[in-house]
CSV table of C-alpha atoms in Angstrom, one decimal:
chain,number,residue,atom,x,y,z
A,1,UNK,CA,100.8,115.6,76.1
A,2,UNK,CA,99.3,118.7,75.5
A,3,UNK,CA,96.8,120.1,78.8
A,4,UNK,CA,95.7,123.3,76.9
A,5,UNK,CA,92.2,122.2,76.5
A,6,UNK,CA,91.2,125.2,74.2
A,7,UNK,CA,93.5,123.8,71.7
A,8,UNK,CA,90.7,120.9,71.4
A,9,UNK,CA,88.0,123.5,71.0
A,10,UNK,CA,89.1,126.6,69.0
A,11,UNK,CA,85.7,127.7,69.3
A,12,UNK,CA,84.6,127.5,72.9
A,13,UNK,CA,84.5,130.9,73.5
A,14,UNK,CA,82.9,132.4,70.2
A,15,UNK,CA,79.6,133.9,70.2
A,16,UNK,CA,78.3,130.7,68.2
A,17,UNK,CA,75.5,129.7,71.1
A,18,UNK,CA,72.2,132.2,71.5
A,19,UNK,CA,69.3,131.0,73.6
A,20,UNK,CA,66.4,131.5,72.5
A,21,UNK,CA,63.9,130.7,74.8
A,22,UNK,CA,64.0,128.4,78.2
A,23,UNK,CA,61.9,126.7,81.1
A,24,UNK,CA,62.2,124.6,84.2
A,25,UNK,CA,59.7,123.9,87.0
A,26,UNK,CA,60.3,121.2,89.5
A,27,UNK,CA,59.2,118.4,87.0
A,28,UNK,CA,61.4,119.3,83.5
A,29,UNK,CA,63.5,121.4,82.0
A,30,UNK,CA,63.4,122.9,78.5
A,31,UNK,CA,65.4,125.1,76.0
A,32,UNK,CA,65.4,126.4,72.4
A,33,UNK,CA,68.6,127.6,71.4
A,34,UNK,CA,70.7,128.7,68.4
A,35,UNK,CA,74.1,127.0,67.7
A,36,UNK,CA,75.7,128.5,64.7
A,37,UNK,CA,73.4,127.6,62.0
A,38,UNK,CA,71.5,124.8,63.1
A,39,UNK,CA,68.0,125.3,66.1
A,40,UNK,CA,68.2,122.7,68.7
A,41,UNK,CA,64.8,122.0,71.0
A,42,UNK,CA,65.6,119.9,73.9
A,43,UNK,CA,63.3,118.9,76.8
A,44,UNK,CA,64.0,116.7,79.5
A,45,UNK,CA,62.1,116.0,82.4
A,46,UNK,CA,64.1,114.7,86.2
A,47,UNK,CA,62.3,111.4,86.3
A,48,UNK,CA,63.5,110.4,83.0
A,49,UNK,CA,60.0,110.5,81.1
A,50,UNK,CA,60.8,113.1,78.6
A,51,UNK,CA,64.1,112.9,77.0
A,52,UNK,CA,64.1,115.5,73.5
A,53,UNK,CA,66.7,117.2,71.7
A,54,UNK,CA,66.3,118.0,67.9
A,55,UNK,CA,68.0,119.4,65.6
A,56,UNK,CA,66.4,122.1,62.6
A,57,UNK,CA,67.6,124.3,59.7
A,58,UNK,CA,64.6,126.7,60.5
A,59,UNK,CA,64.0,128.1,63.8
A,60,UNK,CA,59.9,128.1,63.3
A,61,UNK,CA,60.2,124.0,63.3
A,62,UNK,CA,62.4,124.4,66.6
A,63,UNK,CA,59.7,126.8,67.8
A,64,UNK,CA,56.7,124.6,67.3
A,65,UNK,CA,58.7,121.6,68.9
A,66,UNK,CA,59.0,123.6,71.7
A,67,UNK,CA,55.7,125.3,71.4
A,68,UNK,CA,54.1,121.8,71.3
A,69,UNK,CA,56.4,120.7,74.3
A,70,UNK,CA,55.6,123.3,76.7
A,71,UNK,CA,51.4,122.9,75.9
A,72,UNK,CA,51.3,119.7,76.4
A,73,UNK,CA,54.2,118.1,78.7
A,74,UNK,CA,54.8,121.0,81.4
A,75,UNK,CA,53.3,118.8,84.2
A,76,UNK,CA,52.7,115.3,82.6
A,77,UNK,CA,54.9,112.3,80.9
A,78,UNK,CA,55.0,112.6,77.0
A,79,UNK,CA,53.2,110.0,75.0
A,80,UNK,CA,52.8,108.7,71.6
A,81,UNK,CA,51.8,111.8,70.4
A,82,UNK,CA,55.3,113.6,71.0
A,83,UNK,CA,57.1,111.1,68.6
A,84,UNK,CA,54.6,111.6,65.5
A,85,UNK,CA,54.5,115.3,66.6
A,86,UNK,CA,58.5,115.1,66.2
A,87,UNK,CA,58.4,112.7,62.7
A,88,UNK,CA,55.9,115.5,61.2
A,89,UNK,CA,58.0,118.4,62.0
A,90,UNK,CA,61.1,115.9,60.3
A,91,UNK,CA,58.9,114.4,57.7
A,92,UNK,CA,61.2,116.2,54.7
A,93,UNK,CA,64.4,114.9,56.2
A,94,UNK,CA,66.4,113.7,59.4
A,95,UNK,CA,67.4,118.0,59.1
A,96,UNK,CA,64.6,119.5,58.5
């Protein structure tokens, strides 16, 4: 049995990850990030209410996911709005 766990993960320690932007306050926490080619926007709040991680080709559809995130869900739960906010910014393909 082999224990070298960088054998599993060859790329652990490249440069592939680049945060882009972050927040936390006592109620969520948020981050847009770079990994390798793809933009990934996830948000997720303590008590469970928000839960959001999405994946984009384009880092201006990451931004306005997270944009849209920080306006509106910094101190409240998410509603209905968040999903069709999410399907619009998808609305050309699951990897938009």
């Amino acid at each position: 049995m082999d224990c070298n766990s960088y054998s599993y993960a060859p790329h652990m320690l490249d440069e592939r990850h680049k945060q882009i932007a972050y927040y936390e306050n006592d109620d969520m926490f948020m981050e847009l990030e770079q990994i390798g080619d793809v933009f990934q926007c996830s948000a997720y709040s303590w008590d469970g209410d928000l839960d959001v991680c999405e994946e984009f080709s384009k880092l201006s559809k990451a931004a306005k996911l997270y944009e849209f995130i920080e306006q509106n869900y910094t101190s409240g739960p998410p509603g209905d709005e968040l999903d069709e906010f999410i399907r619009s910014l998808l609305s050309d393909g699951r990897y938009a």
